[in-house]
């Protein structure tokens, strides 16, 4: 990383994954030919150094070299030490250089690995089993998103990259694997911004014989455990905010959140016309296909989300935006669903899973109508999944966690690209 030649003796600084250390290299200790070679080495060359450890007069731990070996020659000089690698575009495109030059970047990705390890350790203590399900699917369901499409030549069939892990994991619940989870890549044909990348890491888990209340308890305990394991504290700093995971997480219904932050009570809204009138008055944009529940959700997104800095469960979503979720027995316009918010971001999405195959078929039919009306993110009917529900799925709670956003919070990273080793970038055209 650095070299200073001073006649018959020199100093250099070498770095590996564990850190860096100074080496004292003298001609009389390593031999004249080796020293002559050493003087030609460049910053970025990979060296093996043998010698004795000592302290310099200034107290710096160093290696007094007895042998210096060139292990690998660098044909491109690393960026100058004191200014480092600061060009954001180059940092993301050449992450290998970024990791060498910026210690905080390396620390972020070490912590990312620790986050995922801690999740696995916690779920092991709760008797969950890790599984793997297909990435190439004929029906990309389980979420509201546009899929990437491809063609499988061997079977001459069009396939999609999965947008969710949900429907296959629920099949495993039907099969009697009562606590399952998967941490895996999913793919959504959407835009790029500071919180979205077209491929990202999702963790979904499903537990038989519980509901969305059980998922709230699990989420609280999991977040506290991971924060303590990775950062040493249940109090996190993210940008200008201090996020306190040690206290019980707030629980509020979507209707109450809209009432609190927009001053509109949807309990008093009984018709679609009333909802549209309120939306017009509050400058909430909607489409002709949107129902009353969709408009409630749009109010929530516009007026409430940004206020949810501390950990908050937003519960009881309208049925129109929740095609895979159990209805609330006392109010069938709403479902037993919550989204978990931190820093104004959605961090997780959970349901009391719909296990009634007749109701589920009706929901799929409504989604097909929405797709026909122009909703490109609507779910399609999955006949095999419906067949699984016909076999019988026990009462189940399920949840999906965005791992990348969780890592952003745990590492105080401002953009999703900062926690993805190789984020999606626009290709640079070849220059002939």
GROMACS .gro file of C-alpha atoms in nm:
model
  432
    1UNK     CA    1   0.000   0.000   0.000
    2UNK     CA    2   0.298   0.232   0.053
    3UNK     CA    3   0.677   0.225   0.002
    4UNK     CA    4   0.959   0.459   0.106
    5UNK     CA    5   1.310   0.377  -0.019
    6UNK     CA    6   1.601   0.523   0.178
    7UNK     CA    7   1.926   0.393   0.029
    8UNK     CA    8   2.020   0.059   0.186
    9UNK     CA    9   1.703   0.032   0.396
   10UNK     CA   10   1.337   0.093   0.319
   11UNK     CA   11   0.993   0.087   0.474
   12UNK     CA   12   0.672  -0.043   0.320
   13UNK     CA   13   0.318  -0.098   0.443
   14UNK     CA   14   0.136  -0.419   0.356
   15UNK     CA   15  -0.235  -0.495   0.397
   16UNK     CA   16  -0.452  -0.807   0.411
   17UNK     CA   17  -0.802  -0.887   0.532
   18UNK     CA   18  -0.706  -0.857   0.900
   19UNK     CA   19  -0.539  -0.515   0.868
   20UNK     CA   20  -0.204  -0.364   0.777
   21UNK     CA   21   0.148  -0.359   0.918
   22UNK     CA   22   0.474  -0.183   0.846
   23UNK     CA   23   0.777  -0.376   0.723
   24UNK     CA   24   1.142  -0.271   0.753
   25UNK     CA   25   1.338  -0.401   0.454
   26UNK     CA   26   1.719  -0.373   0.456
   27UNK     CA   27   1.962  -0.481   0.182
   28UNK     CA   28   2.194  -0.652   0.428
   29UNK     CA   29   1.909  -0.868   0.565
   30UNK     CA   30   1.742  -0.987   0.244
   31UNK     CA   31   2.037  -0.981   0.005
   32UNK     CA   32   2.149  -0.741  -0.266
   33UNK     CA   33   1.955  -0.900  -0.555
   34UNK     CA   34   1.630  -0.924  -0.357
   35UNK     CA   35   1.667  -0.564  -0.242
   36UNK     CA   36   1.726  -0.449  -0.598
   37UNK     CA   37   1.402  -0.623  -0.696
   38UNK     CA   38   1.218  -0.479  -0.396
   39UNK     CA   39   1.304  -0.124  -0.502
   40UNK     CA   40   1.123  -0.190  -0.832
   41UNK     CA   41   0.801  -0.316  -0.672
   42UNK     CA   42   0.491  -0.101  -0.710
   43UNK     CA   43   0.203  -0.010  -0.483
   44UNK     CA   44  -0.052  -0.285  -0.547
   45UNK     CA   45   0.198  -0.570  -0.583
   46UNK     CA   46   0.123  -0.868  -0.362
   47UNK     CA   47   0.419  -0.962  -0.142
   48UNK     CA   48   0.509  -1.235   0.103
   49UNK     CA   49   0.733  -1.112   0.383
   50UNK     CA   50   0.908  -1.322   0.646
   51UNK     CA   51   1.088  -1.176   0.945
   52UNK     CA   52   1.076  -1.088   1.314
   53UNK     CA   53   0.823  -0.859   1.475
   54UNK     CA   54   0.959  -0.558   1.662
   55UNK     CA   55   0.861  -0.209   1.775
   56UNK     CA   56   1.011   0.101   1.617
   57UNK     CA   57   1.138   0.393   1.825
   58UNK     CA   58   0.793   0.552   1.784
   59UNK     CA   59   0.626   0.236   1.915
   60UNK     CA   60   0.487   0.110   1.582
   61UNK     CA   61   0.468  -0.269   1.552
   62UNK     CA   62   0.663  -0.369   1.241
   63UNK     CA   63   0.822  -0.669   1.071
   64UNK     CA   64   1.199  -0.673   1.028
   65UNK     CA   65   1.213  -0.857   0.694
   66UNK     CA   66   1.449  -1.148   0.637
   67UNK     CA   67   1.288  -1.248   0.308
   68UNK     CA   68   1.065  -1.064   0.057
   69UNK     CA   69   0.889  -1.261  -0.218
   70UNK     CA   70   0.684  -1.120  -0.506
   71UNK     CA   71   0.366  -1.333  -0.507
   72UNK     CA   72   0.172  -1.146  -0.774
   73UNK     CA   73   0.251  -0.847  -0.993
   74UNK     CA   74  -0.002  -0.563  -1.026
   75UNK     CA   75  -0.016  -0.426  -1.380
   76UNK     CA   76  -0.234  -0.131  -1.275
   77UNK     CA   77  -0.119   0.110  -1.008
   78UNK     CA   78  -0.366   0.153  -0.721
   79UNK     CA   79  -0.514   0.499  -0.657
   80UNK     CA   80  -0.285   0.733  -0.464
   81UNK     CA   81  -0.300   0.650  -0.093
   82UNK     CA   82  -0.390   0.985   0.058
   83UNK     CA   83  -0.680   1.063  -0.176
   84UNK     CA   84  -0.798   0.705  -0.214
   85UNK     CA   85  -1.078   0.594  -0.446
   86UNK     CA   86  -1.357   0.850  -0.429
   87UNK     CA   87  -1.524   0.836  -0.772
   88UNK     CA   88  -1.860   0.674  -0.691
   89UNK     CA   89  -1.914   0.525  -1.035
   90UNK     CA   90  -1.570   0.361  -1.037
   91UNK     CA   91  -1.617   0.238  -0.680
   92UNK     CA   92  -1.933   0.044  -0.777
   93UNK     CA   93  -1.798  -0.080  -1.111
   94UNK     CA   94  -1.459  -0.183  -0.970
   95UNK     CA   95  -1.559  -0.303  -0.625
   96UNK     CA   96  -1.234  -0.501  -0.601
   97UNK     CA   97  -1.038  -0.173  -0.598
   98UNK     CA   98  -1.291  -0.012  -0.363
   99UNK     CA   99  -1.241  -0.294  -0.111
  100UNK     CA  100  -0.864  -0.256  -0.124
  101UNK     CA  101  -0.864   0.122  -0.083
  102UNK     CA  102  -1.154   0.189   0.157
  103UNK     CA  103  -1.147   0.011   0.493
  104UNK     CA  104  -1.501   0.122   0.582
  105UNK     CA  105  -1.636  -0.046   0.268
  106UNK     CA  106  -1.468  -0.371   0.363
  107UNK     CA  107  -1.614  -0.339   0.713
  108UNK     CA  108  -1.966  -0.291   0.569
  109UNK     CA  109  -1.948  -0.620   0.380
  110UNK     CA  110  -1.799  -0.805   0.675
  111UNK     CA  111  -2.098  -0.681   0.877
  112UNK     CA  112  -2.335  -0.787   0.599
  113UNK     CA  113  -2.203  -1.142   0.632
  114UNK     CA  114  -2.246  -1.119   1.010
  115UNK     CA  115  -2.609  -1.003   0.970
  116UNK     CA  116  -2.697  -1.308   0.761
  117UNK     CA  117  -2.509  -1.541   0.995
  118UNK     CA  118  -2.690  -1.392   1.296
  119UNK     CA  119  -3.029  -1.438   1.127
  120UNK     CA  120  -2.950  -1.803   1.067
  121UNK     CA  121  -2.831  -1.854   1.426
  122UNK     CA  122  -3.147  -1.698   1.567
  123UNK     CA  123  -3.379  -1.902   1.346
  124UNK     CA  124  -3.186  -2.218   1.439
  125UNK     CA  125  -3.277  -2.151   1.803
  126UNK     CA  126  -3.644  -2.128   1.697
  127UNK     CA  127  -3.634  -2.466   1.517
  128UNK     CA  128  -3.665  -2.326   1.165
  129UNK     CA  129  -3.531  -2.525   0.871
  130UNK     CA  130  -3.350  -2.353   0.585
  131UNK     CA  131  -3.461  -2.464   0.238
  132UNK     CA  132  -3.407  -2.370  -0.127
  133UNK     CA  133  -3.680  -2.318  -0.386
  134UNK     CA  134  -3.674  -2.252  -0.765
  135UNK     CA  135  -3.556  -1.924  -0.913
  136UNK     CA  136  -3.685  -2.005  -1.263
  137UNK     CA  137  -4.064  -2.035  -1.245
  138UNK     CA  138  -4.357  -2.048  -1.485
  139UNK     CA  139  -4.569  -1.821  -1.263
  140UNK     CA  140  -4.386  -1.544  -1.074
  141UNK     CA  141  -4.628  -1.481  -0.788
  142UNK     CA  142  -4.626  -1.384  -0.422
  143UNK     CA  143  -4.565  -1.011  -0.465
  144UNK     CA  144  -4.679  -0.710  -0.665
  145UNK     CA  145  -4.395  -0.664  -0.913
  146UNK     CA  146  -4.306  -0.705  -1.280
  147UNK     CA  147  -4.088  -1.011  -1.346
  148UNK     CA  148  -3.794  -1.062  -1.578
  149UNK     CA  149  -3.881  -1.310  -1.851
  150UNK     CA  150  -3.665  -1.565  -2.031
  151UNK     CA  151  -3.697  -1.874  -2.253
  152UNK     CA  152  -3.588  -2.227  -2.168
  153UNK     CA  153  -3.477  -2.384  -2.495
  154UNK     CA  154  -3.474  -2.748  -2.381
  155UNK     CA  155  -3.847  -2.746  -2.301
  156UNK     CA  156  -3.935  -2.464  -2.543
  157UNK     CA  157  -4.112  -2.283  -2.259
  158UNK     CA  158  -4.117  -1.923  -2.142
  159UNK     CA  159  -4.010  -1.885  -1.780
  160UNK     CA  160  -3.973  -1.598  -1.533
  161UNK     CA  161  -3.725  -1.514  -1.261
  162UNK     CA  162  -3.896  -1.529  -0.923
  163UNK     CA  163  -4.014  -1.206  -0.763
  164UNK     CA  164  -4.086  -1.370  -0.427
  165UNK     CA  165  -4.023  -1.690  -0.229
  166UNK     CA  166  -4.374  -1.721  -0.095
  167UNK     CA  167  -4.574  -1.975  -0.293
  168UNK     CA  168  -4.314  -2.254  -0.289
  169UNK     CA  169  -4.246  -2.210   0.082
  170UNK     CA  170  -4.620  -2.237   0.153
  171UNK     CA  171  -4.625  -2.562  -0.043
  172UNK     CA  172  -4.370  -2.691   0.209
  173UNK     CA  173  -4.598  -2.590   0.498
  174UNK     CA  174  -4.870  -2.797   0.328
  175UNK     CA  175  -4.618  -3.082   0.312
  176UNK     CA  176  -4.572  -3.074   0.690
  177UNK     CA  177  -4.242  -2.883   0.720
  178UNK     CA  178  -4.386  -2.658   0.989
  179UNK     CA  179  -4.110  -2.395   1.017
  180UNK     CA  180  -3.919  -2.309   0.700
  181UNK     CA  181  -3.721  -2.014   0.570
  182UNK     CA  182  -3.512  -1.920   0.271
  183UNK     CA  183  -3.255  -1.645   0.219
  184UNK     CA  184  -3.219  -1.591  -0.154
  185UNK     CA  185  -3.204  -1.360  -0.450
  186UNK     CA  186  -3.527  -1.236  -0.608
  187UNK     CA  187  -3.562  -1.031  -0.924
  188UNK     CA  188  -3.801  -0.744  -1.001
  189UNK     CA  189  -3.809  -0.558  -1.331
  190UNK     CA  190  -3.832  -0.217  -1.170
  191UNK     CA  191  -3.635   0.106  -1.140
  192UNK     CA  192  -3.304   0.182  -0.970
  193UNK     CA  193  -3.277   0.420  -0.676
  194UNK     CA  194  -3.115   0.445  -0.334
  195UNK     CA  195  -3.341   0.168  -0.195
  196UNK     CA  196  -3.411  -0.048  -0.501
  197UNK     CA  197  -3.196  -0.279  -0.714
  198UNK     CA  198  -3.350  -0.520  -0.969
  199UNK     CA  199  -3.194  -0.818  -0.793
  200UNK     CA  200  -3.186  -0.818  -0.415
  201UNK     CA  201  -3.176  -1.052  -0.118
  202UNK     CA  202  -3.501  -1.152   0.049
  203UNK     CA  203  -3.560  -1.370   0.352
  204UNK     CA  204  -3.903  -1.528   0.386
  205UNK     CA  205  -4.015  -1.759   0.663
  206UNK     CA  206  -4.336  -1.945   0.735
  207UNK     CA  207  -4.450  -2.096   1.062
  208UNK     CA  208  -4.750  -2.323   1.104
  209UNK     CA  209  -4.997  -2.275   1.390
  210UNK     CA  210  -4.936  -1.903   1.441
  211UNK     CA  211  -5.058  -1.578   1.282
  212UNK     CA  212  -4.940  -1.223   1.214
  213UNK     CA  213  -4.920  -1.153   1.588
  214UNK     CA  214  -4.662  -1.431   1.617
  215UNK     CA  215  -4.472  -1.276   1.326
  216UNK     CA  216  -4.461  -0.941   1.508
  217UNK     CA  217  -4.309  -1.104   1.814
  218UNK     CA  218  -4.055  -1.289   1.599
  219UNK     CA  219  -3.960  -0.969   1.414
  220UNK     CA  220  -3.897  -0.776   1.737
  221UNK     CA  221  -3.682  -1.051   1.881
  222UNK     CA  222  -3.492  -1.111   1.557
  223UNK     CA  223  -3.407  -0.743   1.501
  224UNK     CA  224  -3.285  -0.701   1.858
  225UNK     CA  225  -3.074  -1.016   1.837
  226UNK     CA  226  -2.913  -0.922   1.505
  227UNK     CA  227  -2.841  -0.563   1.614
  228UNK     CA  228  -2.675  -0.683   1.935
  229UNK     CA  229  -2.471  -0.948   1.752
  230UNK     CA  230  -2.353  -0.719   1.471
  231UNK     CA  231  -2.324  -0.376   1.635
  232UNK     CA  232  -2.310  -0.463   2.006
  233UNK     CA  233  -2.614  -0.247   2.085
  234UNK     CA  234  -2.991  -0.228   2.044
  235UNK     CA  235  -2.957   0.148   1.982
  236UNK     CA  236  -2.860   0.226   1.622
  237UNK     CA  237  -2.754   0.550   1.454
  238UNK     CA  238  -2.874   0.599   1.100
  239UNK     CA  239  -2.793   0.934   0.945
  240UNK     CA  240  -2.943   1.198   1.174
  241UNK     CA  241  -3.172   0.952   1.353
  242UNK     CA  242  -3.119   0.739   1.663
  243UNK     CA  243  -3.326   0.422   1.629
  244UNK     CA  244  -3.417   0.245   1.952
  245UNK     CA  245  -3.482  -0.128   1.913
  246UNK     CA  246  -3.480  -0.192   2.288
  247UNK     CA  247  -3.835  -0.066   2.353
  248UNK     CA  248  -4.154  -0.248   2.245
  249UNK     CA  249  -4.220  -0.168   1.879
  250UNK     CA  250  -4.523   0.054   1.812
  251UNK     CA  251  -4.831  -0.119   1.665
  252UNK     CA  252  -5.084   0.088   1.469
  253UNK     CA  253  -5.345   0.005   1.206
  254UNK     CA  254  -5.312   0.156   0.859
  255UNK     CA  255  -5.644   0.335   0.911
  256UNK     CA  256  -5.524   0.490   1.238
  257UNK     CA  257  -5.191   0.589   1.081
  258UNK     CA  258  -5.373   0.776   0.802
  259UNK     CA  259  -5.602   0.937   1.061
  260UNK     CA  260  -5.298   1.040   1.270
  261UNK     CA  261  -5.082   1.183   0.991
  262UNK     CA  262  -5.336   1.291   0.724
  263UNK     CA  263  -5.632   1.379   0.943
  264UNK     CA  264  -5.860   1.153   0.737
  265UNK     CA  265  -6.065   0.876   0.903
  266UNK     CA  266  -6.134   0.596   0.654
  267UNK     CA  267  -6.365   0.432   0.910
  268UNK     CA  268  -6.608   0.706   0.804
  269UNK     CA  269  -6.553   0.644   0.431
  270UNK     CA  270  -6.816   0.400   0.306
  271UNK     CA  271  -6.809   0.431  -0.073
  272UNK     CA  272  -6.554   0.453  -0.353
  273UNK     CA  273  -6.695   0.791  -0.450
  274UNK     CA  274  -6.625   0.928  -0.100
  275UNK     CA  275  -6.270   0.792  -0.114
  276UNK     CA  276  -6.207   0.951  -0.454
  277UNK     CA  277  -6.345   1.284  -0.334
  278UNK     CA  278  -6.106   1.279  -0.035
  279UNK     CA  279  -5.816   1.188  -0.263
  280UNK     CA  280  -5.896   1.480  -0.492
  281UNK     CA  281  -5.915   1.717  -0.196
  282UNK     CA  282  -5.577   1.598  -0.061
  283UNK     CA  283  -5.405   1.578  -0.402
  284UNK     CA  284  -5.360   1.202  -0.383
  285UNK     CA  285  -5.329   1.063  -0.734
  286UNK     CA  286  -5.518   0.740  -0.814
  287UNK     CA  287  -5.624   0.539  -1.117
  288UNK     CA  288  -5.971   0.438  -1.237
  289UNK     CA  289  -5.905   0.075  -1.138
  290UNK     CA  290  -5.827   0.165  -0.775
  291UNK     CA  291  -6.081   0.067  -0.511
  292UNK     CA  292  -6.142   0.228  -0.173
  293UNK     CA  293  -5.872   0.016  -0.011
  294UNK     CA  294  -5.617   0.111  -0.277
  295UNK     CA  295  -5.686   0.478  -0.206
  296UNK     CA  296  -5.639   0.422   0.168
  297UNK     CA  297  -5.300   0.268   0.088
  298UNK     CA  298  -5.208   0.565  -0.133
  299UNK     CA  299  -5.298   0.802   0.154
  300UNK     CA  300  -5.074   0.600   0.385
  301UNK     CA  301  -4.780   0.612   0.144
  302UNK     CA  302  -4.815   0.985   0.087
  303UNK     CA  303  -4.881   1.107   0.442
  304UNK     CA  304  -4.768   0.847   0.697
  305UNK     CA  305  -4.463   0.648   0.581
  306UNK     CA  306  -4.203   0.922   0.625
  307UNK     CA  307  -4.302   0.970   0.991
  308UNK     CA  308  -4.231   0.609   1.091
  309UNK     CA  309  -3.869   0.648   1.199
  310UNK     CA  310  -3.883   0.432   1.513
  311UNK     CA  311  -3.973   0.061   1.471
  312UNK     CA  312  -4.343   0.041   1.388
  313UNK     CA  313  -4.582  -0.233   1.281
  314UNK     CA  314  -4.852  -0.097   1.049
  315UNK     CA  315  -5.135  -0.352   1.071
  316UNK     CA  316  -5.465  -0.445   0.908
  317UNK     CA  317  -5.430  -0.354   0.542
  318UNK     CA  318  -5.722  -0.330   0.297
  319UNK     CA  319  -5.810  -0.653   0.117
  320UNK     CA  320  -5.763  -0.498  -0.230
  321UNK     CA  321  -5.382  -0.483  -0.187
  322UNK     CA  322  -5.343  -0.817  -0.004
  323UNK     CA  323  -5.441  -1.110  -0.229
  324UNK     CA  324  -5.270  -1.382  -0.021
  325UNK     CA  325  -5.383  -1.278   0.326
  326UNK     CA  326  -5.655  -1.392   0.569
  327UNK     CA  327  -5.950  -1.157   0.619
  328UNK     CA  328  -6.009  -1.008   0.962
  329UNK     CA  329  -6.306  -1.205   1.100
  330UNK     CA  330  -6.473  -0.892   1.240
  331UNK     CA  331  -6.410  -0.671   0.934
  332UNK     CA  332  -6.370  -0.854   0.599
  333UNK     CA  333  -6.271  -0.534   0.414
  334UNK     CA  334  -5.934  -0.565   0.592
  335UNK     CA  335  -5.681  -0.846   0.634
  336UNK     CA  336  -5.445  -0.971   0.903
  337UNK     CA  337  -5.132  -0.817   0.754
  338UNK     CA  338  -4.861  -0.584   0.877
  339UNK     CA  339  -4.566  -0.401   0.728
  340UNK     CA  340  -4.270  -0.328   0.952
  341UNK     CA  341  -4.124   0.023   0.920
  342UNK     CA  342  -3.791   0.174   1.028
  343UNK     CA  343  -3.646   0.508   0.922
  344UNK     CA  344  -3.958   0.568   0.710
  345UNK     CA  345  -3.887   0.252   0.506
  346UNK     CA  346  -4.081  -0.070   0.472
  347UNK     CA  347  -3.848  -0.336   0.617
  348UNK     CA  348  -4.075  -0.642   0.625
  349UNK     CA  349  -4.419  -0.758   0.514
  350UNK     CA  350  -4.616  -1.026   0.701
  351UNK     CA  351  -4.953  -1.203   0.695
  352UNK     CA  352  -5.178  -1.443   0.863
  353UNK     CA  353  -5.161  -1.657   0.550
  354UNK     CA  354  -5.477  -1.722   0.352
  355UNK     CA  355  -5.537  -2.098   0.368
  356UNK     CA  356  -5.890  -2.113   0.229
  357UNK     CA  357  -5.860  -2.241  -0.132
  358UNK     CA  358  -6.205  -2.111  -0.231
  359UNK     CA  359  -6.128  -1.761  -0.105
  360UNK     CA  360  -5.782  -1.778  -0.262
  361UNK     CA  361  -5.926  -1.863  -0.604
  362UNK     CA  362  -6.157  -1.562  -0.579
  363UNK     CA  363  -5.862  -1.339  -0.489
  364UNK     CA  364  -5.662  -1.468  -0.787
  365UNK     CA  365  -5.964  -1.395  -1.011
  366UNK     CA  366  -5.970  -1.037  -0.880
  367UNK     CA  367  -5.596  -1.009  -0.953
  368UNK     CA  368  -5.652  -1.135  -1.310
  369UNK     CA  369  -5.914  -0.862  -1.357
  370UNK     CA  370  -5.668  -0.604  -1.223
  371UNK     CA  371  -5.403  -0.727  -1.468
  372UNK     CA  372  -5.651  -0.703  -1.755
  373UNK     CA  373  -5.731  -0.347  -1.644
  374UNK     CA  374  -5.366  -0.248  -1.675
  375UNK     CA  375  -5.201  -0.350  -1.346
  376UNK     CA  376  -4.877  -0.511  -1.469
  377UNK     CA  377  -4.781  -0.605  -1.111
  378UNK     CA  378  -5.094  -0.812  -1.038
  379UNK     CA  379  -5.064  -1.179  -0.943
  380UNK     CA  380  -5.174  -1.457  -1.180
  381UNK     CA  381  -5.369  -1.768  -1.087
  382UNK     CA  382  -5.139  -2.050  -0.975
  383UNK     CA  383  -5.332  -2.375  -1.016
  384UNK     CA  384  -5.070  -2.595  -0.850
  385UNK     CA  385  -5.065  -2.367  -0.546
  386UNK     CA  386  -5.445  -2.383  -0.529
  387UNK     CA  387  -5.418  -2.762  -0.548
  388UNK     CA  388  -5.178  -2.752  -0.252
  389UNK     CA  389  -5.432  -2.547  -0.055
  390UNK     CA  390  -5.698  -2.806  -0.146
  391UNK     CA  391  -5.476  -3.067   0.023
  392UNK     CA  392  -5.484  -2.848   0.332
  393UNK     CA  393  -5.257  -2.582   0.483
  394UNK     CA  394  -5.265  -2.530   0.862
  395UNK     CA  395  -5.310  -2.180   1.005
  396UNK     CA  396  -4.978  -2.012   0.924
  397UNK     CA  397  -4.791  -1.690   0.981
  398UNK     CA  398  -4.544  -1.573   0.718
  399UNK     CA  399  -4.307  -1.281   0.671
  400UNK     CA  400  -4.061  -1.144   0.417
  401UNK     CA  401  -3.759  -0.938   0.522
  402UNK     CA  402  -3.554  -0.717   0.292
  403UNK     CA  403  -3.200  -0.819   0.387
  404UNK     CA  404  -3.032  -0.534   0.198
  405UNK     CA  405  -3.230  -0.263   0.380
  406UNK     CA  406  -3.163  -0.438   0.711
  407UNK     CA  407  -2.789  -0.424   0.634
  408UNK     CA  408  -2.820  -0.055   0.539
  409UNK     CA  409  -2.969   0.021   0.881
  410UNK     CA  410  -2.710  -0.191   1.065
  411UNK     CA  411  -2.416  -0.030   0.883
  412UNK     CA  412  -2.543   0.331   0.848
  413UNK     CA  413  -2.523   0.302   0.468
  414UNK     CA  414  -2.714   0.564   0.271
  415UNK     CA  415  -2.778   0.369  -0.052
  416UNK     CA  416  -2.855   0.007  -0.135
  417UNK     CA  417  -2.557   0.006  -0.372
  418UNK     CA  418  -2.333   0.053  -0.070
  419UNK     CA  419  -2.439  -0.286   0.070
  420UNK     CA  420  -2.439  -0.481  -0.259
  421UNK     CA  421  -2.096  -0.604  -0.362
  422UNK     CA  422  -2.184  -0.576  -0.730
  423UNK     CA  423  -2.487  -0.349  -0.780
  424UNK     CA  424  -2.663  -0.332  -1.115
  425UNK     CA  425  -2.500  -0.069  -1.337
  426UNK     CA  426  -2.570   0.053  -1.689
  427UNK     CA  427  -2.321  -0.109  -1.926
  428UNK     CA  428  -2.043   0.106  -2.070
  429UNK     CA  429  -2.035   0.074  -2.452
  430UNK     CA  430  -1.720  -0.077  -2.602
  431UNK     CA  431  -1.495   0.185  -2.752
  432UNK     CA  432  -1.331   0.066  -3.074
   0.00000   0.00000   0.00000
